[in-house]
Short mmCIF file of C-alpha atoms in Angstrom, two decimals:
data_model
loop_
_atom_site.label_atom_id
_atom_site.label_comp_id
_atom_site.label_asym_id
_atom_site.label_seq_id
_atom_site.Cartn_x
_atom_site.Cartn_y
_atom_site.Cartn_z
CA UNK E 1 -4.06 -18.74 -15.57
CA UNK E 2 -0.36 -18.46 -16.44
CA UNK E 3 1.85 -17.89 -13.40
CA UNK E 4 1.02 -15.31 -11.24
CA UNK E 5 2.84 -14.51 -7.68
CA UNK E 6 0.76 -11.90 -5.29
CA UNK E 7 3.60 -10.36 -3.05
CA UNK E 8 2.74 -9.54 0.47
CA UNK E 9 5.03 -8.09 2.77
CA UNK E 10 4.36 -8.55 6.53
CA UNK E 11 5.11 -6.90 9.89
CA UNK E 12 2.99 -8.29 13.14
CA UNK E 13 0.30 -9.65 11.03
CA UNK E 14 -0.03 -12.85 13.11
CA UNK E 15 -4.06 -12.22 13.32
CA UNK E 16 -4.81 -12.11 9.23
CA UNK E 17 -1.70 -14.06 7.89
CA UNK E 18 -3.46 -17.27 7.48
CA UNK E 19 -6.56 -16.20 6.82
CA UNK E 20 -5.11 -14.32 3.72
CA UNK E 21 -3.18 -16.71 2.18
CA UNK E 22 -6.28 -19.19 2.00
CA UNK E 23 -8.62 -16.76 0.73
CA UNK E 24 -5.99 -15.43 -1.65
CA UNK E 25 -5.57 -19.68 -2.83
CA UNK E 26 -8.94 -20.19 -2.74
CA UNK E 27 -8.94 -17.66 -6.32
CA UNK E 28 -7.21 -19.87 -8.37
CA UNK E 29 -5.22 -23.34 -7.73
CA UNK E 30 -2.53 -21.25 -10.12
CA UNK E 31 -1.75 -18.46 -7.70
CA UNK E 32 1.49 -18.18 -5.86
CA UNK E 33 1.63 -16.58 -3.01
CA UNK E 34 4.90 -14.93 -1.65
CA UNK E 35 5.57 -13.42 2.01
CA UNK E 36 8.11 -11.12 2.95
CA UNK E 37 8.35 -10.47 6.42
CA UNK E 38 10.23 -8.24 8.33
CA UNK E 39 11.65 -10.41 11.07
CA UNK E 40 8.03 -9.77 13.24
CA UNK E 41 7.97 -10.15 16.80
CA UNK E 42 4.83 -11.79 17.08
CA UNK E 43 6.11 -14.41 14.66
CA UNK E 44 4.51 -14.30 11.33
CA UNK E 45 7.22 -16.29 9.58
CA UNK E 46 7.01 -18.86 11.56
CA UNK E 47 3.06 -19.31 11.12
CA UNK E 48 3.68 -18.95 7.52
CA UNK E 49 6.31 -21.55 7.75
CA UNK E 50 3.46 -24.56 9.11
CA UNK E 51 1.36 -23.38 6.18
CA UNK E 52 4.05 -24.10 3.50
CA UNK E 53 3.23 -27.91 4.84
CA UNK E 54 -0.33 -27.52 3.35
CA UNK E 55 0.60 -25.42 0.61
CA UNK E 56 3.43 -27.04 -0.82
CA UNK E 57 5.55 -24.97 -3.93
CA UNK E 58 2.99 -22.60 -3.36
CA UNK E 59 3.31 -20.49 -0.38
CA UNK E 60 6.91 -19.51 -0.03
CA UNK E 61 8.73 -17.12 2.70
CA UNK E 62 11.79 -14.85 2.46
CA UNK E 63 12.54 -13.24 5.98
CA UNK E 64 14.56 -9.85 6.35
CA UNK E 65 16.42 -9.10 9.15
CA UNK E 66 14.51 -5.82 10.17
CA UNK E 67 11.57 -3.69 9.31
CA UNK E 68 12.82 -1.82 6.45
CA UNK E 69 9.91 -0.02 4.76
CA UNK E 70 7.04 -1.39 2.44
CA UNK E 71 9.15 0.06 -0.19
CA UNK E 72 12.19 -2.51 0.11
CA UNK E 73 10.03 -5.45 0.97
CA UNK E 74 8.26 -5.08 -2.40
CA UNK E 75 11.68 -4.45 -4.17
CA UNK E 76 13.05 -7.73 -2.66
CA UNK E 77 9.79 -9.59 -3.60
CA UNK E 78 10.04 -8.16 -7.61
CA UNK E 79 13.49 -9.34 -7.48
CA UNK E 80 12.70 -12.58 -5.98
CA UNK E 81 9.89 -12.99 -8.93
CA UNK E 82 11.70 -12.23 -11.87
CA UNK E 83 14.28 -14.75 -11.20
CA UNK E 84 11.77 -17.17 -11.51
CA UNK E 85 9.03 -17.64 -14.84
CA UNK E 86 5.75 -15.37 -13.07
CA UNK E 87 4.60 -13.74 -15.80
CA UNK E 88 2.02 -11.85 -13.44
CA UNK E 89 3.50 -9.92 -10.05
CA UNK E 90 0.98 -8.58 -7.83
CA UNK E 91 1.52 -6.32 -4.91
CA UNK E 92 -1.21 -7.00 -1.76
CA UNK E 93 -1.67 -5.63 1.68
CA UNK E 94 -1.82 -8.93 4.43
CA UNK E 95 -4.70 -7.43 6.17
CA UNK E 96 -7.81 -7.65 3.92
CA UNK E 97 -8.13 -3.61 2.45
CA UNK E 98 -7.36 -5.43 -0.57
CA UNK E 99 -10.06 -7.93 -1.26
CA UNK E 100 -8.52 -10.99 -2.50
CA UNK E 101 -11.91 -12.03 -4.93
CA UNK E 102 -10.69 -8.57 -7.28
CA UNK E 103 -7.44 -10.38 -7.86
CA UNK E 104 -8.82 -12.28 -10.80
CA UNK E 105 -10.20 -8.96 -12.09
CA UNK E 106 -6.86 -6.75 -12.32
CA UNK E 107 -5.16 -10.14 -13.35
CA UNK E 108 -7.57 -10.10 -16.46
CA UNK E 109 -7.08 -6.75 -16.99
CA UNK E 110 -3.73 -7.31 -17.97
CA UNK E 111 -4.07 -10.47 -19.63
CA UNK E 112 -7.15 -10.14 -21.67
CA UNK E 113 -7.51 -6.20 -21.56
CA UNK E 114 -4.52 -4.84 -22.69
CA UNK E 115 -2.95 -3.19 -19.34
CA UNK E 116 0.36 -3.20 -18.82
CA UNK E 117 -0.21 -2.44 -15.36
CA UNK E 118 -3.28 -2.45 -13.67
CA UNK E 119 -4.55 -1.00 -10.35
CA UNK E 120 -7.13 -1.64 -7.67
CA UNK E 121 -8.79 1.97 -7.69
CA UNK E 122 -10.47 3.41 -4.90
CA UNK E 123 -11.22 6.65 -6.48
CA UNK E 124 -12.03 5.89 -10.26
CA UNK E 125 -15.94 5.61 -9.51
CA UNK E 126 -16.01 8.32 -6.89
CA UNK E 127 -14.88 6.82 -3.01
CA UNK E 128 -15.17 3.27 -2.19
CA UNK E 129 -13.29 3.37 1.06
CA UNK E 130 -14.92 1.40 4.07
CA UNK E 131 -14.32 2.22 7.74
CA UNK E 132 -11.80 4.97 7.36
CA UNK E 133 -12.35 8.04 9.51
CA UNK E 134 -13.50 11.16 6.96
CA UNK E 135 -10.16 12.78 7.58
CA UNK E 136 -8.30 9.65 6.17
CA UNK E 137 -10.53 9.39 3.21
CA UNK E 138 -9.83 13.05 2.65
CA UNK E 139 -6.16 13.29 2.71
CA UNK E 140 -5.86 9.74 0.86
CA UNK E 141 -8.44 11.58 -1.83
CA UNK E 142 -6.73 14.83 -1.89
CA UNK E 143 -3.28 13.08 -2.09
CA UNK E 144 -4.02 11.33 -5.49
CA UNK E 145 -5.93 14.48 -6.46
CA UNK E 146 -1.99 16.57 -5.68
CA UNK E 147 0.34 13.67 -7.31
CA UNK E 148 -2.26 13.52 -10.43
CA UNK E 149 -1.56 17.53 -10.98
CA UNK E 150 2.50 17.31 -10.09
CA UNK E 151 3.34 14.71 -12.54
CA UNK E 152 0.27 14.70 -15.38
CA UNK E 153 -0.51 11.14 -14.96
CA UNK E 154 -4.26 10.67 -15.37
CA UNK E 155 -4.61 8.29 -12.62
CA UNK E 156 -7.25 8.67 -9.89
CA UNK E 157 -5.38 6.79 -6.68
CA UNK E 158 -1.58 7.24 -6.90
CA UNK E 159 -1.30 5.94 -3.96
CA UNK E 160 -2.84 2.37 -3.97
CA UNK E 161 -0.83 -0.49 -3.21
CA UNK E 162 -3.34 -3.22 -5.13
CA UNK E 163 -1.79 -3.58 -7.97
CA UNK E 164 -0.91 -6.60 -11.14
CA UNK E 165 1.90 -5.93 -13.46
CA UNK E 166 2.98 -7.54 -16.76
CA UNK E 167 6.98 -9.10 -15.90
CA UNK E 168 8.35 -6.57 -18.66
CA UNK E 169 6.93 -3.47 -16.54
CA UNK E 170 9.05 -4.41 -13.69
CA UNK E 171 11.78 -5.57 -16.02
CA UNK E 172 12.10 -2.55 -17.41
CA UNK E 173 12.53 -0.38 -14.25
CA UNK E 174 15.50 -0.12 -12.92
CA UNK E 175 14.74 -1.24 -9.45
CA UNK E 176 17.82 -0.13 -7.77
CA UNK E 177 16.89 3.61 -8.74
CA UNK E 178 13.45 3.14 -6.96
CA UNK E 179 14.57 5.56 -3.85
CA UNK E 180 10.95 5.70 -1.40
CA UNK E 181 9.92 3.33 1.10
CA UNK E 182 6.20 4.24 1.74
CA UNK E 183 3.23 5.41 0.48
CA UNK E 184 5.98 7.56 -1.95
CA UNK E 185 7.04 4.34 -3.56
CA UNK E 186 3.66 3.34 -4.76
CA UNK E 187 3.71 6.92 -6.56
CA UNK E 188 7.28 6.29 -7.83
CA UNK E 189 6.30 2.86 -9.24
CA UNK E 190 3.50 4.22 -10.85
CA UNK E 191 5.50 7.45 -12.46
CA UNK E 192 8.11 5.02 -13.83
CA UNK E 193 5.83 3.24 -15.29
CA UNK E 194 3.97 6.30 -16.94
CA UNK E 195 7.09 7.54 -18.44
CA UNK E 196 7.96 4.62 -19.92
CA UNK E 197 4.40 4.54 -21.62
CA UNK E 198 3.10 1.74 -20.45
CA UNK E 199 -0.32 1.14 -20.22
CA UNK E 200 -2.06 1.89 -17.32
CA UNK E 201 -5.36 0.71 -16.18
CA UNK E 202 -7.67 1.65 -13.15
CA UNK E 203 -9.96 -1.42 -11.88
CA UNK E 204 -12.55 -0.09 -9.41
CA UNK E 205 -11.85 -1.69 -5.94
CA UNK E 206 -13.85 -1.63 -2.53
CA UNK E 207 -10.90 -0.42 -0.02
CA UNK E 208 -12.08 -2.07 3.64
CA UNK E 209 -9.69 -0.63 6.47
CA UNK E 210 -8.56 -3.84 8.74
CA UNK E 211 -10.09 -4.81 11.25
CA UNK E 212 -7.37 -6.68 13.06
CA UNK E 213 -3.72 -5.72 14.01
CA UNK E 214 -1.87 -1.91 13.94
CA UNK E 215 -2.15 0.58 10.73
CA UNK E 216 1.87 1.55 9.84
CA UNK E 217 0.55 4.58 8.45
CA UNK E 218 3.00 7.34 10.39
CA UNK E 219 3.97 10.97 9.99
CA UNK E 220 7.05 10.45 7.76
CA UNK E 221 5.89 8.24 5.23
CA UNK E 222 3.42 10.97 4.85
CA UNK E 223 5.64 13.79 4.30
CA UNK E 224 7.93 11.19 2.14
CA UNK E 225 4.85 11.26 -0.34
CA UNK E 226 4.47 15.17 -0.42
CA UNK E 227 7.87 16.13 -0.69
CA UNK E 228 9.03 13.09 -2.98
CA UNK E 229 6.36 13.39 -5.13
CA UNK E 230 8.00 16.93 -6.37
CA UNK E 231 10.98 15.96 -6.01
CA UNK E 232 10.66 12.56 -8.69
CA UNK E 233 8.91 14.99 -10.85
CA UNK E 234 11.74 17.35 -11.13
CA UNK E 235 14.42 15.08 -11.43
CA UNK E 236 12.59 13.37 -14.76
CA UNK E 237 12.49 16.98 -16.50
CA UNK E 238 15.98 16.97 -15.80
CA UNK E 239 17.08 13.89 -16.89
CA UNK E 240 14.51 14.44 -20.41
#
């Protein structure tokens, strides 16, 4: 593999942060792995700190001074990537919804199969969601189902935050204009890269809710992705 960095941001994940990074290694000896955390209380950083000992110029750490949104964290992390040669950037959750075996998969669907940008799909076969409650499934479902008819992008999870692109995708966006934080900037990532016609390709994924530490799902980042979603749409007619 050529150099690829998977990007995971952290808040309180003290219970799946090692466990993570050594499944995610275990892939491929050329993996990078890169955590930003948000300053958590229960000290993340600093466990991620004793396993840049055993992971050395592998496993590196940037630390923010706050929570600041998923959003930012990722932002930061692109930033941090594309100062350095990764020609791969991958965007994965610390607490095992993303399974870290499909990495190789959306990593060869960019270098062998043409993608641009490639995502790890929970609704491209139907619903592979495990352990969500059916009102979950539904609005995550129905959510991709309403962002797919606002902007006209055919793809079947807006939402999902598994994802490998290609350097030039995130060279090419402006990453200063990127304005959400939540769910809303997984759509916005997406929708920049639609417009810019890159090539976008769906990898069915098996989504497993965690099992350990807090969900950060809440009621605004919610309403961020229902309300932003028109709003992005209607600012690109504009600005065509």
């Amino acid at each position: 593999m050529p150099k690829i960095v998977v990007i995971i941001p952290t808040y309180n994940e003290i219970e799946n942060i090692e466990a993570i990074i050594k499944a995610v290694f275990s892939q491929s000896d050329d993996i990078h792995v890169l955590i930003v955390d948000d300053n958590s209380p229960d000290h993340t950083g600093l466990k991620v700190k004793e396993l840049q000992k055993d992971f050395k110029d592998r496993l590196f750490l940037e630390i923010r001074k706050e929570k600041s949104g998923l959003g930012t964290a990722y932002i930061h992390g692109f930033k941090w990537a594309l100062k350095r040669e990764y020609q791969y950037i991958f965007e994965m959750d610390a607490d095992f919804s993303h399974n870290p075996k499909d990495v190789v998969r959306l990593y060869e669907a960019c270098q062998s199969g043409g993608a641009d940008m490639a995502i790890g799909s929970r609704y491209v076969t139907g619903v592979n969601v495990v352990n969500w409650p059916m009102t979950r499934v539904l609005m995550s479902y129905f959510a991709s189902k309403y962002v797919r008819f606002i902007t006209g992008m055919k793809i079947h999870d807006a939402t999902a935050g598994y994802v490998c692109y290609k350097r030039n995708v995130l060279e090419t966006i402006n990453l200063d204009t990127i304005k959400f934080i939540g769910y809303a900037f997984q759509i916005e990532m997406k929708f920049k890269a639609y417009i810019k016609n890159f090539k976008i390709v769906e990898v069915p994924v098996v989504f497993t809710d965690r099992t350990k530490g807090e969900s950060k799902l809440s009621s605004g980042i919610i309403s961020e992705a229902i309300f932003g979603v028109i709003s992005m749409k209607v600012k690109s007619l504009f600005k065509k």
